[in-house]
């Protein structure tokens, strides 16, 4: 099994910053993608940013230039630095990782429990 533990959410005023962290632990042979989704009340979950173990990073248009995803592969940890936050960024943020277990040829997706980010105007 794999556990993803998130931290760093909270309440911030518009224009402020937060940094989310997500550490993966457990039976991990390798991790390909790590990333962040978010879900606002009454809306579908959407991909915010994702980062493969090597390769290009993807962001949704609404956060480009404001959010930065990074990862520490040695620690199986992904981060999301969020600057210039807006009220519309308010949501529960979920991290995920695509994990390969030893002896397997495929990757499985695992999710964190979610962390609330609230941006006040």
CSV table of C-alpha atoms in Angstrom, one decimal, residues 2 7 21 47 58 64 74 86 92 95 106 118:
chain,number,residue,atom,x,y,z
A,2,UNK,CA,0.9,3.6,-0.5
A,7,UNK,CA,0.1,19.5,4.4
A,21,UNK,CA,3.5,19.5,0.3
A,47,UNK,CA,-6.0,19.0,-12.7
A,58,UNK,CA,1.7,20.8,-17.2
A,64,UNK,CA,0.2,29.7,-15.0
A,74,UNK,CA,14.7,11.1,-3.2
A,86,UNK,CA,-7.2,34.5,-5.8
A,92,UNK,CA,-9.8,21.2,-1.6
A,95,UNK,CA,-2.2,15.3,-4.5
A,106,UNK,CA,2.0,-1.0,-14.6
A,118,UNK,CA,-9.4,29.2,1.3
